[in-house]
Amino acid sequence: MSLLTGQPQAHHATQIGMDVRGPLICAPESIRTVFIVTLAAASAPLCAGIVLFGWRAAVVAAICIGSCANIERLYYRVTRMPALMGRSHAYLTGVLLALTLPPTAPWYVPVVASAFAIIVGKAVFGGVGHFLWQPALVGRLAAAVLFAGAMNPEYWPVLAQDRLLWGDADKGRIVDDWRKWHGSCAPENADAFVSRRSDVVLSGLRPSKASYSALAYLPPPNELPKAPPAALGQLPSMGEMLMGTVPGNIGETCAIVIVVAGLYLIYRNYLKWQLPVAVLCSAAAVAAAAPVYLAGPDDVAIEVWWPVLHQEGEVALTYVMYRLLSGGIVLSAFFLAGESTSRPTGAGGQVIFGAGIGSLAMLLQLYVNTPIPAFMAVLAMNTLTPALDSLWRPRVLGRRRFEFLRRK
Amino acid sequence: MLLRQYGSFAGGIDLPDEKHSTLGMPIEPAARQGVLRVPLAPCAGPPARMLVPEGTRVSAGERIAAACGGVDVYAPCEGRIGKTVDVQVVSAVGVKHSPAIELVAVGQMAPIRLLVPVFDWRAASSREIRTSLAGGGLTTAKGHIEPLNIWVERGLRACCKCIIANVVEPQPYVTSDHRMLVENGAEVIRGLMIIAKALEVGQMLLAVDQRRVDQYRGLVGAARACNVAMVALPAKYPAGNDTLLVKVLHRRETPIGKETFDVGAAVIDASTCFAAYRWVACQSPQTARVVTVSGQGTMPRGNFWTPYGADCQSMLQEARGTMVIGGPMAPSYQADNAVVCAATDAVLNLKTPPATTATPCIRCGWCTDHCPARLNVKGISDAYELGKIDRARRLHAGACIECGVCSYVCPARLGLCERVVWIKRLLQQRPQQVRPQELHPEARP
């Protein structure tokens, strides 16, 4: 049993002539504490999502948590393996999965996603502590592939201000040029406003010839926006982006709550500050630098690198913030990328990991038509975790810097 | 302000201090034990040769055995010599079996008295002091216990630049060196100066804990008179480790597998300094030391002036729990009939931890984040499980400073510290011929 317990066995002691005991006192935090505190932090954006998207979000979350816990129990019963960690990690996976699902998902979507998360994402690797990809995102990716229609609707709901928490997100009215959530009243026979997602609206600034020809419909040059403010005018205000009253998945819209909950995780030492900072900074840098297509003089589409430099400061800042706050980048930075098993352990490795996630997510959001750009970026970088772990190691006490490069 | 503040080191943790119960208790003579079992070989080397036959009555401080490669042994108190028995001597690096003389104690242990100097050590040369240090049963108290004169010879050969008296005591519960410095600080500082003279070093440092600076105010005058610089170190857990102390104060990192002598710094502790002063200046041999008795639960606590050879278990009286000799953080060793020796700074009674179920590592990374040596602790632990000694060597398991932080912070309660210390010892003892099966029974060669 020493593979798991790590207690040196008696016959070792006789061979080397001593019996070492470790410290008899230990820190109060166990793995269970870690999972439960992370779960509590992750339920803050979930509560915000339930308030913003109504009881349907609560139902999706309940199905996620319940099916995650039960599928894990079933798996361990069928395979007759001992369930080592209790069920706290299954609950955590369920909450994280609920954060990434749209509020209007039909009931079978969270069930199937949970099954993929628990079995494919976690159990086949050997359970807690052994998986390579973040399980909740494995489930989300399976849902995005299997139920592409249901998971990627063109129009997404937000409850009106007087129907928060109790409204039905499915009863909505389409408002295309709707910008002021604050102070709004619910339309007749409906609880929600339905509009396109902000990143889809922003892709009115469709960039890059390659993505036009390969993936998307290329509008004639006279339909291209004249300048970023034309597209920005169709978006909700910055305050509403931060508060989360914009269309999106359950947990990814309310940036303020996500950041506060993430800061609590950083305070508890469950998350290194370098990781979210690297994600957000690299995403902002890519958004600031990556080219977009604008209508030039004589209605010819021109490619513009460094779009932020072509506008005055306020518009440029707004553009970068919109890019950052849409598409789940903030949620990935603070919760999904920081899952303790599937990220590199060292601070240096985490900076590279976070920079990869941020830039990849922003590139996917800009140039590839995918509903889950940030989640796919996290999964892609999770694959590189073992390599990043061995790439970056702190210098051991008593060794010179770059000693491995010196000749022996 | 004479107390300068220095830098810090990477890693480390804030530990609960737990010293409040014995921090203010003055040093008292230990309760009388009927039989002392004075070890004849407390340090490396063959046991000392008996000078008195069984049944002889000896007085306190009388030499009862002569050194043959080790140190002289003196009677801690008045009593009658009994037969020779076997005891265990526990130091920071392991348990050692040693023959011991039974001394049926007649007298009570006397309290520490101020002695009149009989030897003018300030005018003496380094060579005279070194000759004097060879007697008196003087040993070092940290790490390997060895005769003080041999330690001094090694330091002379390494051409040390500075000597650091380490009174930081980072471990919870342990207060013996602190009380020694508060009550007999002037003698400790003079002892430091004597050892510095023997080592022929000019720079003398006294490293103390920042939290206790207020209680050392009375020492400032004595330290200035002896040209000793007092340094307050921040309260972060393994700050009192010798390697880290040299890194912080001397700006040198000890290479893997070497000791602090190799970077030109000698580190000594308060009780050795005190004993050196008492022997060199007052001709009073080292036969006792201050031992902190403390822990969890109800038990007699205090700092006791305890003779060598007192039984550790009976010092705790009827306390239930696990007996730990030394601090609770460092790796400890199981010893059934351990006696007090020069390295015994504390005898603690700690609650036996409940048998926890095994949990897998979740790769939180806290072991590496808090490791003061910046080791890849989990990698070494994996190498232990797989029996890959070469991988452990490549991960520099020898750089471990044995502070126990990795086991303390591990949320999975893995015995990381034990494994790394294990591999370190194995590499030290037999670097060439370690078979994988010795690490783990299921490992394949």
mmCIF file of N, CA and C in Angstrom, chain B residues 6-11 234 236 247-248:
data_model
loop_
_atom_site.group_PDB
_atom_site.id
_atom_site.type_symbol
_atom_site.label_atom_id
_atom_site.label_comp_id
_atom_site.label_asym_id
_atom_site.label_seq_id
_atom_site.Cartn_x
_atom_site.Cartn_y
_atom_site.Cartn_z
ATOM 1 N N TYR B 6 18.051 41.440 8.307
ATOM 2 C CA TYR B 6 18.629 40.913 7.078
ATOM 3 C C TYR B 6 17.521 40.461 6.147
ATOM 4 N N GLY B 7 17.904 39.874 5.045
ATOM 5 C CA GLY B 7 16.952 39.450 4.029
ATOM 6 C C GLY B 7 16.249 38.165 4.408
ATOM 7 N N SER B 8 15.647 37.562 3.433
ATOM 8 C CA SER B 8 14.905 36.344 3.676
ATOM 9 C C SER B 8 15.304 35.306 2.632
ATOM 10 N N PHE B 9 14.542 34.247 2.548
ATOM 11 C CA PHE B 9 14.844 33.185 1.588
ATOM 12 C C PHE B 9 13.531 32.784 0.928
ATOM 13 N N ALA B 10 13.660 32.105 -0.190
ATOM 14 C CA ALA B 10 12.462 31.668 -0.898
ATOM 15 C C ALA B 10 11.803 30.525 -0.140
ATOM 16 N N GLY B 11 10.499 30.400 -0.261
ATOM 17 C CA GLY B 11 9.784 29.321 0.393
ATOM 18 C C GLY B 11 9.572 29.600 1.867
ATOM 19 N N PRO B 234 13.656 37.301 10.472
ATOM 20 C CA PRO B 234 12.189 37.314 10.418
ATOM 21 C C PRO B 234 11.614 35.966 10.818
ATOM 22 N N LYS B 236 9.955 33.283 9.968
ATOM 23 C CA LYS B 236 9.423 32.396 8.941
ATOM 24 C C LYS B 236 10.006 31.037 9.240
ATOM 25 N N LYS B 247 22.968 31.234 4.171
ATOM 26 C CA LYS B 247 22.521 31.870 2.928
ATOM 27 C C LYS B 247 22.064 33.302 3.187
ATOM 28 N N VAL B 248 21.322 33.494 4.281
ATOM 29 C CA VAL B 248 20.768 34.813 4.548
ATOM 30 C C VAL B 248 21.847 35.760 5.079
#
